[in-house]
Amino acid sequence: MYVLLYIVGVYAAKLSYAVTGATDAVAMMGVYGMIRWGGWQVWRLRVLLATLAAASVGAVTLAAANGWHQFFFPSAIGAAPQFDLASVFQYHNALGAFAGAVSMGLLVYTSLTRSRGLYATLLKGLLLGSASLDFAGLLLSGSRGALLFWVLMGVALFIFLRAPERDNRDRSRFLWHLYSLGVAGGIAYILLHKAIHTQSEGLGWTGLGLALALPVVAVLAAHWVSRQRDWTASRFSFPVLVVVGLLVGLAGAVVKHHSLLAKLHTYHLHQTSVIQRFIFWKDGLAIVVRNPLTGSGGGAWGAMWQKVESYPYYSTQVHSFIMDTLMNVGLIGLLALLGVVWTLGRSVLWPKGLHQMVAGTPQPLNPPNLSTHVGTAVNSQSSRRNSKGADESGAWAADRWEEFVGLRALAAIGLTLFLHAAMDWDMAFLSLLMVFTVGLAGSSELDRLSGLGASRMVQAAPMLKPGGAFRSPENWAMGLSGLAALGAVIVSGMAIQGTRMAQAAGTLPPAPRILALQTAHSFAPWSSSDLVQEEQAVEQATNSSPAGLQRGLQLLDEARQLNPYSAQIQGAAAVLAFQLGQFPEAYHRAMAAYHDAPYFATNLSTAINAAAVNGLESTATNWPVARQSFAQVLQLYTAYQHREAAVKSLPSYLPPLGPYQLDPFTYDSLAVSELALGNKVQARNFAQSAVPAQDPHTHQVAKLLLLLLNSPLGTHNAAVATYVNTHPGVKPSFALIQQLPNMR
């Protein structure tokens, strides 16, 4: 349902954003399907976890080395300068969320895995080292939210990792790995922080190396001790580890209490980054109201935030995956998302069937080699079956436990990432959305398998069977999701090709540029930007002739159909309509631009000026319409005063994007409107406000209005006539003002 709502996008706020949202959702469905129904094996899970570990280590390394100016990577992948794919290390919160999520998943895996061979132990050490470096990256990112949710996830896992039979060995191993990670990551963070501030490459690489090496040593040491005696089986291990952690934490708090208190005092609601999030979410509810059930399509916030903002700010992201989902696919889509997130959380904290899994394992923490354990009791056929999963009594096999651990680790990564994304825009990065989808797929498979019980695990596993590929629902589901993802990739490729062609067209002369833009638009017919660029090319090619302007207006109308809430498109259309002499049309377009972005003062100035011109042009033929336009000018100014007062009353911690000020010529339009309505005192005040303007035309019109207002004879005045003759630029304005009833 979640993906379907993205695909439908009936009430899309902007078609190009909706298409992007749909292709992303379908592509993620392909990722989900291939992982969910592709068949799980231990080596595949290990490769996937190692890949995520390598990706996170790479991101942290690039971020840190960029910090001490050894690397200069403004983006992660660059096919061409204009097609760089942004990396998470460009945004500190996304880096912290990614590194923290992978670190938590690796911590879960290394704590629960029961493989005891040398290679498995080395892999566990390397994964824990990666988690340590990720933790250092989390601290280095400065993301308080990511760190908070990482700590909360750690506490929750510490509580819920307790086995059903009051076995604390998993929790003991979790604490040991957590302490190793914390010490190594803390040391690495100190060195990396100092390296960045002193521009020391040596310190930086030393910190990175220690973060990876120290946990490997800790894991190997624990492995060597366990060969002599299983230290986690001792009843003293767990309480000792807990006490040590509490004492070290208390000692650290005492030693660093001044810096800790100072740091805590910096966290308050009045921080710009904190309070703005609540404002974004409140403003986002106005978008939700537009279509609360099924949403406004992908990118709804990006298409409409200027229309609903409650003070002048600039933010193309709403900073909440939940609010994004609510705006994009409505309440139905949000409920669908929360449904799978519920499964995600349950899979991490308390998978259903966990009691049966642990109880069904003869030696829960050290499963035997089943091929030797049951080889003398059953025939060779049963032995081959038992080596893959479970014997006839339902005993849990070692490889199935490893699958369970790997899936739970993936789910932990997805859940940690989701928690932070609930208050930030992590999922705007397609890479992080993919990681979250992998976690969802892992949790879904874990939920299915753990609910079946140990004895049915092997039979339920979606393995590809010879001759049964076309009869397996899982294979059909995987194939269909793969085809859907392929379609999304094709559509995205068309969009990229269209963008490339449109950018290349920018270097061409006007006439061939028009043809190139038309070809580009054929690749991405949902793009409004191609039509806007074509309008500009048409205007240049025709030297702004009436026919060219009319064609440009038609192109902007087509663009508006694709992007109905764009104030820029409506504003450009208002200018074209004014140049064509279509003053009522220019007025309505300018008003639409104002309503689509009321806190952009330029739009309000254009609307006031267009309304005043429409009133002047209508005076001679339709005074009631003219009077209504002049009254609209004053209403717009009243609205401006209310917004200006709201902006001026903003607290210091919530600065506006810029000054909310009208264009100087707007005061000439206000003066004319007041004059037309017979309010000479107010007209004089507005005209005097425009006199200091640097623009000559604005200044001259203001002086003309003051002469008219100070003359008892109106326009029939020698001083006025002399001024008009010596300032020919005001003649068109003077001709219109002469049409006013009280100026005749």
XYZ file of C-alpha atoms in Angstrom:
744
model
C 0.000 0.000 0.000
C 2.851 2.366 0.874
C 4.505 1.853 -2.525
C 1.178 1.876 -4.374
C 0.291 5.314 -3.024
C 3.614 6.657 -4.250
C 2.976 5.158 -7.684
C -0.545 6.563 -7.996
C 0.234 10.140 -6.894
C -3.169 11.347 -8.147
C -2.985 14.620 -6.257
C 0.689 15.274 -6.962
C 1.822 18.688 -5.777
C 4.609 18.588 -8.373
C 4.686 15.881 -11.007
C 8.469 15.617 -11.317
C 8.801 15.158 -7.551
C 5.975 12.632 -7.562
C 7.668 10.627 -10.330
C 10.933 10.664 -8.395
C 9.154 9.520 -5.238
C 7.404 6.732 -7.140
C 10.576 5.472 -8.816
C 12.436 5.527 -5.505
C 9.643 3.595 -3.790
C 9.457 1.000 -6.566
C 13.242 0.636 -6.608
C 13.193 0.041 -2.863
C 10.478 -2.552 -3.374
C 12.910 -4.326 -5.687
C 15.640 -4.185 -3.046
C 13.198 -5.463 -0.450
C 11.987 -8.289 -2.687
C 15.416 -9.519 -3.707
C 16.590 -9.594 -0.094
C 13.338 -10.784 1.451
C 12.689 -13.667 -0.954
C 16.154 -14.265 -2.361
C 17.001 -17.022 0.094
C 19.196 -16.494 3.151
C 22.513 -18.170 3.803
C 25.056 -17.408 6.474
C 27.757 -16.330 4.038
C 25.371 -13.940 2.279
C 24.466 -12.282 5.545
C 28.109 -11.935 6.485
C 28.930 -10.413 3.112
C 26.030 -7.971 3.462
C 27.072 -6.932 6.964
C 30.696 -6.599 5.854
C 29.583 -4.438 2.924
C 27.630 -2.123 5.213
C 30.613 -1.992 7.566
C 32.964 -1.085 4.719
C 30.569 1.591 3.440
C 30.249 3.215 6.852
C 33.996 3.051 7.482
C 34.565 4.646 4.090
C 32.105 7.453 4.817
C 33.662 8.178 8.221
C 37.183 8.044 6.789
C 36.306 10.458 3.990
C 34.586 12.797 6.420
C 37.523 12.796 8.837
C 40.201 13.145 6.143
C 38.202 15.974 4.594
C 38.293 17.558 8.031
C 42.077 17.653 8.206
C 42.174 18.638 4.505
C 43.956 15.602 3.147
C 40.953 14.569 1.057
C 38.786 16.957 -0.921
C 35.599 15.146 -1.820
C 32.612 17.489 -2.188
C 30.615 14.446 -3.258
C 30.977 10.692 -3.227
C 30.455 9.729 -6.865
C 30.912 12.074 -9.796
C 29.970 10.857 -13.279
C 30.156 14.477 -14.375
C 30.490 17.722 -12.413
C 26.781 18.440 -12.681
C 25.691 14.895 -11.799
C 27.433 14.305 -8.512
C 25.627 12.060 -6.092
C 25.703 13.563 -2.624
C 27.232 11.451 0.110
C 26.048 11.226 3.663
C 29.337 12.679 4.890
C 28.281 16.043 3.441
C 25.570 16.373 6.112
C 26.754 15.775 9.662
C 23.454 14.427 11.004
C 23.113 11.912 8.169
C 26.705 10.795 8.714
C 26.035 10.335 12.421
C 22.805 8.449 11.781
C 24.403 6.127 9.222
C 27.518 5.435 11.268
C 25.504 4.958 14.460
C 23.004 2.599 12.843
C 25.665 0.363 11.286
C 27.651 0.402 14.503
C 24.599 -0.785 16.477
C 23.856 -3.562 14.002
C 27.447 -4.794 14.060
C 27.419 -4.687 17.849
C 24.319 -6.900 17.875
C 25.858 -9.364 15.439
C 29.218 -9.682 17.185
C 27.502 -10.118 20.557
C 25.073 -12.842 19.476
C 27.062 -14.835 16.920
C 28.217 -18.225 18.184
C 30.750 -19.087 15.514
C 34.007 -19.977 17.253
C 36.442 -20.742 14.449
C 39.528 -18.619 13.904
C 38.276 -17.021 10.693
C 34.860 -16.352 12.224
C 36.564 -14.769 15.230
C 38.733 -12.572 13.015
C 35.640 -11.495 11.088
C 33.901 -10.704 14.360
C 36.885 -8.625 15.463
C 36.987 -6.695 12.205
C 33.252 -6.035 12.349
C 33.553 -4.817 15.926
C 36.484 -2.630 14.852
C 34.293 -1.165 12.120
C 31.600 -0.533 14.727
C 34.188 1.225 16.879
C 35.248 3.489 14.016
C 31.589 4.161 13.255
C 31.068 5.154 16.881
C 33.982 7.579 16.580
C 32.351 8.936 13.431
C 29.084 9.329 15.316
C 30.827 11.410 17.974
C 32.768 13.332 15.343
C 29.596 14.222 13.444
C 28.310 16.248 16.372
C 24.800 14.902 15.825
C 23.132 15.010 19.221
C 19.977 13.312 17.978
C 21.860 10.409 16.411
C 23.875 9.936 19.606
C 20.732 10.074 21.745
C 18.964 7.379 19.749
C 22.137 5.275 19.659
C 22.261 5.348 23.461
C 18.546 4.538 23.731
C 18.964 1.595 21.354
C 21.923 0.367 23.387
C 19.920 0.506 26.618
C 16.951 -1.255 25.013
C 19.155 -4.024 23.628
C 20.893 -4.439 26.975
C 17.470 -5.033 28.525
C 15.993 -7.257 25.830
C 19.034 -9.375 25.011
C 18.421 -11.383 28.171
C 17.606 -14.945 27.175
C 14.231 -16.400 28.230
C 15.905 -18.821 30.628
C 17.588 -15.994 32.570
C 20.831 -16.632 30.699
C 23.018 -13.510 30.751
C 25.828 -14.767 28.533
C 24.613 -12.811 25.515
C 24.336 -9.681 27.615
C 27.803 -10.243 29.072
C 29.258 -10.473 25.605
C 27.228 -7.395 24.595
C 28.686 -5.375 27.472
C 32.223 -6.575 26.755
C 31.917 -5.563 23.124
C 30.211 -2.302 24.057
C 33.058 -1.376 26.407
C 35.659 -2.335 23.805
C 33.823 -0.269 21.214
C 33.462 2.665 23.586
C 37.112 2.728 24.633
C 38.481 2.324 21.113
C 35.948 4.725 19.622
C 36.559 7.276 22.366
C 40.326 7.199 21.860
C 39.860 7.449 18.112
C 37.486 10.386 18.516
C 39.988 12.302 20.643
C 42.748 11.743 18.102
C 40.522 12.543 15.120
C 39.193 15.686 16.775
C 42.725 16.865 17.517
C 43.853 15.931 14.001
C 41.135 18.066 12.448
C 41.897 21.071 14.641
C 45.673 20.819 14.165
C 45.544 19.586 10.540
C 47.660 16.578 11.535
C 47.446 13.667 9.115
C 49.498 11.405 11.390
C 47.162 11.807 14.354
C 44.172 11.229 12.120
C 45.360 7.984 10.606
C 46.551 6.798 14.023
C 43.062 7.344 15.386
C 41.480 5.474 12.501
C 43.918 2.591 12.901
C 43.400 2.288 16.656
C 39.631 2.309 16.240
C 39.907 -0.738 13.991
C 42.722 -2.565 15.804
C 41.804 -2.352 19.489
C 38.458 -4.204 19.191
C 40.166 -6.946 17.180
C 42.597 -7.430 20.068
C 39.708 -7.486 22.554
C 37.812 -10.114 20.552
C 40.906 -12.300 20.121
C 41.646 -12.041 23.834
C 38.111 -13.084 24.714
C 38.371 -15.951 22.214
C 41.622 -17.185 23.769
C 40.145 -17.047 27.278
C 37.017 -18.872 26.112
C 39.128 -21.737 24.800
C 40.280 -22.330 28.352
C 36.946 -21.623 29.979
C 33.723 -19.964 28.862
C 34.069 -16.787 30.884
C 30.543 -15.672 30.004
C 29.143 -18.775 31.744
C 30.408 -17.599 35.110
C 27.665 -16.197 37.287
C 29.981 -13.340 38.258
C 30.763 -12.153 34.720
C 27.585 -10.215 34.103
C 27.326 -8.386 37.457
C 31.036 -7.552 37.372
C 30.703 -6.044 33.896
C 27.665 -4.038 34.994
C 29.431 -2.717 38.094
C 32.555 -1.847 36.118
C 30.470 0.055 33.608
C 28.647 1.972 36.326
C 31.867 2.843 38.182
C 33.670 3.985 35.056
C 30.664 6.016 33.978
C 30.350 7.599 37.416
C 34.063 8.394 37.571
C 33.944 9.971 34.135
C 30.934 12.056 35.118
C 32.715 13.302 38.259
C 35.926 14.167 36.439
C 34.184 15.850 33.508
C 31.130 17.196 35.310
C 31.869 20.827 34.421
C 32.129 20.159 30.698
C 29.156 17.793 30.836
C 26.971 20.380 32.555
C 28.094 23.052 30.117
C 27.241 20.742 27.242
C 23.838 19.901 28.702
C 23.052 23.584 29.140
C 23.501 24.074 25.405
C 20.607 21.692 24.718
C 17.341 23.576 24.965
C 14.177 24.186 23.012
C 15.256 27.667 21.977
C 18.004 26.421 19.716
C 17.334 27.346 16.101
C 17.803 23.806 14.800
C 15.407 22.439 17.427
C 12.582 24.969 17.325
C 12.660 25.120 13.533
C 11.855 21.422 13.330
C 8.637 21.941 15.262
C 7.758 24.875 13.008
C 8.391 22.792 9.884
C 6.201 19.986 11.207
C 3.401 22.402 12.125
C 3.548 23.984 8.678
C 3.609 20.538 7.115
C 0.199 19.797 8.607
C -1.242 22.444 6.267
C -0.004 20.305 3.372
C -1.471 17.173 4.935
C -4.899 18.824 5.049
C -4.819 19.171 1.245
C -5.261 15.412 0.879
C -5.051 13.712 4.277
C -5.811 10.136 3.248
C -3.562 9.462 0.257
C -1.196 12.429 0.330
C 0.109 14.799 -2.318
C 2.713 12.573 -3.974
C 6.455 12.399 -3.494
C 8.195 15.669 -2.682
C 5.045 17.363 -1.382
C 7.026 19.499 1.047
C 9.516 20.575 -1.619
C 6.650 21.648 -3.870
C 4.538 23.502 -1.287
C 6.643 24.651 1.667
C 6.781 28.241 0.407
C 2.989 28.328 0.383
C 2.571 27.197 3.996
C 5.635 28.613 5.781
C 4.762 30.631 8.872
C 7.755 32.985 8.721
C 10.527 33.650 6.161
C 12.771 30.573 6.120
C 14.320 28.393 3.440
C 14.149 24.639 3.898
C 13.551 22.161 1.102
C 13.334 19.338 3.677
C 10.781 18.995 6.463
C 13.316 17.172 8.689
C 11.098 14.202 9.520
C 10.614 10.928 7.669
C 7.261 10.491 9.414
C 5.998 13.924 8.372
C 7.352 13.378 4.861
C 5.427 10.124 4.644
C 2.272 11.766 5.960
C 2.452 14.548 3.369
C 3.471 12.278 0.494
C 1.177 9.277 0.948
C -1.236 10.411 3.651
C -2.584 8.632 6.692
C -3.000 5.356 4.828
C 0.631 5.340 3.751
C 1.831 6.323 7.220
C -0.125 3.480 8.825
C 1.369 1.066 6.301
C 4.858 2.305 7.147
C 4.278 2.108 10.901
C 3.002 -1.436 10.450
C 6.295 -2.628 9.016
C 8.238 -0.534 11.530
C 6.375 -2.364 14.309
C 7.674 -5.625 12.888
C 11.115 -4.040 12.690
C 11.087 -3.065 16.355
C 9.770 -6.424 17.513
C 12.387 -8.272 15.467
C 15.158 -6.325 17.155
C 13.976 -6.301 20.747
C 11.960 -9.483 21.169
C 11.497 -11.688 18.114
C 8.465 -13.913 18.409
C 9.462 -17.541 18.845
C 12.752 -16.585 20.527
C 11.957 -18.785 23.508
C 11.446 -21.815 21.270
C 14.642 -21.040 19.365
C 16.772 -20.877 22.479
C 14.987 -23.715 24.225
C 15.319 -25.891 21.134
C 19.088 -25.503 21.040
C 20.857 -28.327 22.926
C 23.707 -25.980 23.901
C 22.313 -22.513 23.319
C 25.553 -20.579 23.236
C 27.811 -23.262 21.794
C 25.834 -25.360 19.307
C 27.507 -28.667 18.453
C 28.569 -29.918 15.070
C 25.324 -31.622 14.129
C 26.904 -33.775 11.445
C 28.841 -35.621 14.148
C 26.202 -35.304 16.829
C 23.509 -37.171 14.932
C 25.601 -39.029 12.363
C 25.485 -42.291 14.288
C 21.803 -42.069 15.056
C 20.251 -41.545 11.622
C 20.896 -42.590 8.060
C 23.004 -40.587 5.618
C 19.979 -38.904 4.032
C 18.810 -37.600 7.395
C 22.343 -36.484 8.176
C 22.480 -34.374 5.035
C 19.161 -32.823 5.956
C 20.189 -32.231 9.572
C 23.413 -30.504 8.509
C 21.285 -27.880 6.755
C 18.972 -26.960 9.528
C 17.253 -29.145 12.075
C 17.000 -32.755 13.085
C 13.700 -34.614 13.367
C 13.307 -33.586 17.010
C 13.389 -29.909 16.007
C 16.813 -29.004 17.418
C 18.076 -25.662 16.223
C 21.053 -25.892 13.896
C 24.099 -23.677 14.123
C 23.725 -22.181 10.672
C 20.101 -21.282 11.329
C 21.088 -19.503 14.536
C 23.667 -17.531 12.578
C 20.965 -16.552 10.087
C 18.778 -15.451 12.981
C 21.608 -13.323 14.383
C 22.403 -11.773 11.003
C 18.776 -10.889 10.328
C 18.428 -9.386 13.785
C 21.527 -7.269 13.178
C 20.086 -5.967 9.894
C 16.850 -5.142 11.673
C 18.806 -3.270 14.367
C 20.470 -1.156 11.683
C 17.103 -0.338 10.129
C 15.446 0.511 13.451
C 18.286 2.759 14.636
C 18.233 4.597 11.328
C 14.456 5.015 11.448
C 14.491 6.455 14.963
C 16.769 9.294 13.933
C 15.021 9.779 10.586
C 11.801 10.448 12.492
C 13.277 13.853 13.341
C 15.566 14.511 10.385
C 15.815 14.129 6.613
C 18.090 11.062 6.473
C 15.763 9.242 4.073
C 16.241 11.987 1.495
C 19.541 10.202 0.844
C 18.684 7.269 -1.388
C 21.573 5.286 0.076
C 20.138 5.561 3.595
C 16.661 4.722 2.334
C 18.168 1.585 0.815
C 19.863 0.657 4.105
C 16.547 1.129 5.905
C 14.827 -1.074 3.311
C 17.445 -3.788 3.839
C 16.659 -3.650 7.554
C 12.934 -3.971 6.824
C 13.555 -6.992 4.608
C 15.678 -8.623 7.281
C 13.065 -8.033 9.970
C 10.265 -9.399 7.774
C 12.188 -12.595 7.076
C 13.160 -12.916 10.729
C 9.561 -12.391 11.798
C 8.367 -15.079 9.394
C 10.992 -17.648 10.271
C 11.001 -17.107 14.027
C 7.233 -17.499 14.103
C 7.413 -20.948 12.532
C 9.431 -22.663 15.220
C 12.760 -24.427 14.973
C 11.540 -27.670 13.440
C 9.992 -25.915 10.407
C 12.826 -23.513 9.641
C 14.442 -25.502 6.875
C 11.204 -26.407 5.154
C 10.074 -22.765 5.260
C 13.294 -21.278 3.937
C 12.710 -19.852 0.441
C 15.358 -21.884 -1.367
C 15.306 -22.128 -5.155
C 14.445 -25.720 -6.018
C 15.211 -27.405 -9.349
C 12.118 -27.440 -11.514
C 10.094 -25.482 -8.972
C 11.046 -21.927 -9.816
C 7.772 -21.193 -11.588
C 5.693 -22.782 -8.840
C 7.224 -20.925 -5.892
C 5.303 -17.821 -4.712
C 8.517 -16.456 -3.238
C 10.303 -16.675 -6.571
C 7.365 -15.018 -8.327
C 7.372 -12.217 -5.750
C 11.126 -11.751 -6.079
C 10.910 -11.723 -9.875
C 8.054 -9.233 -10.013
C 9.720 -6.898 -7.537
C 12.920 -7.128 -9.559
C 11.068 -6.247 -12.763
C 9.397 -3.311 -11.028
C 12.770 -2.075 -9.822
C 14.151 -2.430 -13.346
C 11.294 -0.288 -14.631
C 12.067 2.339 -11.998
C 15.716 2.328 -13.055
C 14.689 2.844 -16.699
C 12.438 5.779 -15.794
C 15.206 7.292 -13.679
C 17.626 6.822 -16.562
C 15.269 8.706 -18.862
C 15.079 11.540 -16.348
C 18.872 11.692 -16.071
C 19.241 11.722 -19.845
C 16.672 14.500 -20.124
C 18.523 16.523 -17.498
C 21.830 16.026 -19.288
C 20.340 17.208 -22.575
C 18.702 20.226 -20.956
C 21.971 21.270 -19.345
C 23.861 20.793 -22.606
C 21.256 22.944 -24.372
C 22.161 25.881 -22.161
C 25.323 26.478 -24.189
C 23.515 26.624 -27.554
C 22.139 29.686 -29.391
C 18.411 30.354 -28.827
C 16.995 28.629 -31.934
C 18.808 25.266 -31.616
C 18.379 25.470 -27.848
C 14.601 25.343 -28.325
C 14.850 22.097 -30.308
C 17.277 20.585 -27.800
C 14.985 21.443 -24.885
C 12.004 19.929 -26.672
C 13.977 16.717 -27.151
C 15.016 16.767 -23.493
C 11.394 17.212 -22.453
C 10.406 14.162 -24.502
C 12.676 12.076 -22.257
C 11.144 13.522 -19.082
C 7.675 14.870 -19.943
C 6.958 15.401 -16.246
C 9.671 18.070 -15.921
C 8.487 21.677 -15.706
C 12.004 23.131 -15.746
C 12.489 22.158 -19.418
C 9.420 24.197 -20.357
C 10.584 27.188 -18.325
C 13.969 27.116 -20.069
C 12.255 26.761 -23.438
C 10.169 29.858 -22.704
C 13.332 31.840 -22.024
C 14.883 30.576 -25.264
C 11.745 31.479 -27.246
C 11.777 34.994 -25.815
C 15.417 35.443 -26.815
C 14.936 33.922 -30.280
C 11.995 36.221 -31.094
C 13.431 39.355 -29.465
C 10.392 39.488 -27.159
C 7.967 39.916 -30.055
C 4.236 39.635 -29.245
C 4.091 36.212 -30.904
C 7.132 35.061 -28.939
C 5.707 36.380 -25.678
C 2.393 34.655 -26.344
C 4.182 31.369 -27.054
C 6.170 31.832 -23.869
C 2.975 32.336 -21.907
C 1.614 29.077 -23.324
C 4.783 27.237 -22.300
C 4.518 28.608 -18.774
C 0.898 27.460 -18.650
C 2.060 23.953 -19.538
C 4.757 24.168 -16.870
C 2.173 25.313 -14.321
C 0.113 22.196 -15.004
C 3.124 20.110 -13.983
C 4.111 22.334 -11.065
C 0.953 24.145 -9.914
C 2.427 25.645 -6.726
C 5.483 27.305 -8.259
C 5.533 31.019 -7.449
C 8.445 31.431 -9.852
C 6.408 30.155 -12.821
C 3.419 32.329 -11.952
C 5.631 35.370 -11.443
C 7.310 34.890 -14.824
C 3.890 34.487 -16.452
C 2.733 37.746 -14.839
C 5.678 39.586 -16.402
C 4.898 38.170 -19.855
C 1.223 39.066 -19.538
C 2.182 42.622 -18.553
C 4.475 42.916 -21.579
C 1.611 41.736 -23.779
C -0.664 44.392 -22.312
C -2.903 41.764 -20.704
C -3.133 43.638 -17.426
C -6.003 41.688 -15.817
C -4.147 38.453 -16.623
C -0.916 39.868 -15.207
C -2.790 40.856 -12.050
C -4.275 37.384 -11.544
C -0.926 35.674 -12.209
C 0.856 37.948 -9.770
C -1.782 37.249 -7.129
C -1.325 33.502 -7.668
C 2.440 33.864 -7.226
C 1.858 35.794 -4.006
C -0.469 33.135 -2.594
C 2.050 30.403 -3.482
C 4.860 32.155 -1.572
C 3.451 34.929 0.639
C 6.584 35.331 2.752
C 8.703 36.171 -0.278
C 8.312 39.954 -0.334
C 9.147 40.125 -4.044
C 5.945 38.260 -4.856
C 3.907 40.594 -2.666
C 5.482 43.657 -4.293
C 4.689 42.297 -7.750
C 1.090 41.593 -6.733
C 0.614 45.129 -5.363
C 2.125 46.728 -8.457
C 0.087 44.519 -10.798
C -3.134 45.323 -8.942
C -2.412 49.069 -9.117
C -1.650 48.918 -12.859
C -4.782 46.876 -13.476
C -6.775 49.498 -11.604
C -5.284 52.356 -13.619
C -5.833 50.549 -16.922
C -9.458 49.762 -15.996
C -10.349 53.243 -14.749
C -11.536 54.662 -18.054
C -13.603 51.631 -19.082
C -14.744 49.938 -15.865
C -14.447 52.001 -12.716
C -16.003 49.357 -10.378
C -13.321 46.851 -11.431
C -10.659 49.522 -11.050
C -11.906 50.462 -7.601
C -11.833 46.791 -6.580
C -8.203 46.532 -7.748
C -7.203 49.615 -5.769
C -8.940 48.226 -2.690
C -7.048 44.953 -3.214
C -3.789 46.906 -3.129
C -4.605 48.225 0.322
C -5.696 44.782 1.532
C -2.388 43.344 0.392
C -0.545 46.066 2.252
C -2.526 45.308 5.409
C -1.544 41.646 5.074
C 2.055 42.769 4.634
C 1.896 44.802 7.839
C 0.656 41.782 9.799
C 3.439 39.590 8.426
C 6.035 42.294 8.953
C 4.970 42.608 12.594
C 5.195 38.832 12.995
C 8.693 38.796 11.500
C 9.865 41.660 13.719
C 8.536 39.876 16.802
C 10.545 36.725 16.103
C 12.946 35.856 18.940
C 16.683 36.221 18.422
C 17.152 32.456 18.200
C 14.752 32.294 15.240
C 16.142 34.717 12.652
C 14.218 35.117 9.375
C 15.754 34.261 6.027
C 16.138 37.966 5.285
C 14.406 41.305 5.773
C 10.727 41.199 4.870
C 10.569 44.471 2.905
C 8.567 45.686 -0.054
C 10.151 46.944 -3.247
C 10.425 50.796 -3.174
C 8.208 51.193 -6.250
C 5.464 49.416 -4.316
C 4.978 52.609 -2.302
C 4.272 54.502 -5.532
C 1.556 51.943 -6.293
C 0.177 52.323 -2.780
C 0.151 56.115 -3.139
C -1.696 55.897 -6.473
C -4.271 53.523 -4.970
C -4.909 55.777 -2.001
C -5.156 58.751 -4.359
C -7.665 56.920 -6.556
C -9.802 56.137 -3.517
C -9.659 59.759 -2.325
C -7.335 59.227 0.643
C -4.880 62.040 -0.026
C -3.201 62.051 3.374
C -2.288 58.367 3.159
C -1.310 58.835 -0.489
C 1.084 61.625 0.471
C 2.674 59.478 3.198
C 3.284 56.594 0.790
C 4.704 58.909 -1.882
C 7.106 60.461 0.606
C 8.300 56.946 1.517
C 9.247 56.345 -2.132
C 11.127 59.622 -2.654
C 14.465 58.384 -1.151
C 14.528 55.405 -3.535
C 17.734 54.906 -5.528
C 15.815 53.835 -8.638
C 15.274 56.975 -10.808
C 11.837 55.945 -12.076
C 10.562 55.199 -8.567
C 11.889 58.539 -7.327
C 10.426 60.499 -10.260
C 6.957 58.942 -9.971
C 6.951 59.706 -6.241
C 7.841 63.364 -6.920
C 5.087 63.543 -9.550
C 2.533 62.199 -7.089
C 3.581 64.732 -4.457
C 3.176 67.549 -6.985
C -0.301 66.289 -7.843
C -1.276 65.948 -4.200
C 0.028 69.399 -3.327
C -1.699 71.049 -6.305
C -5.299 72.246 -5.878
C -5.766 72.058 -9.635
C -4.911 68.352 -9.912
C -3.294 67.445 -13.206
C -4.041 70.855 -14.724
C -1.106 72.565 -13.134
C 1.843 74.335 -14.691
C 4.326 72.842 -12.228
C 3.057 69.337 -12.985
C 3.222 69.932 -16.725
C 6.764 71.272 -16.455
C 7.867 68.277 -14.378
C 6.370 65.799 -16.849
C 8.032 67.526 -19.788
C 11.426 67.508 -18.101
C 11.068 63.869 -16.964
C 9.736 61.949 -19.975
C 10.013 58.646 -18.107
C 6.911 59.484 -16.057
C 4.672 60.296 -19.043
C 3.050 56.808 -19.241
C 2.290 56.899 -15.515
C 0.964 60.454 -15.762
C -1.307 59.487 -18.650
C -2.855 56.728 -16.553
C -3.216 58.902 -13.450
C -5.060 61.510 -15.514
C -7.836 58.940 -16.043
C -8.695 58.850 -12.328
C -12.082 60.463 -11.590
C -10.650 62.829 -8.991
C -7.816 63.875 -11.303
C -9.870 64.861 -14.334
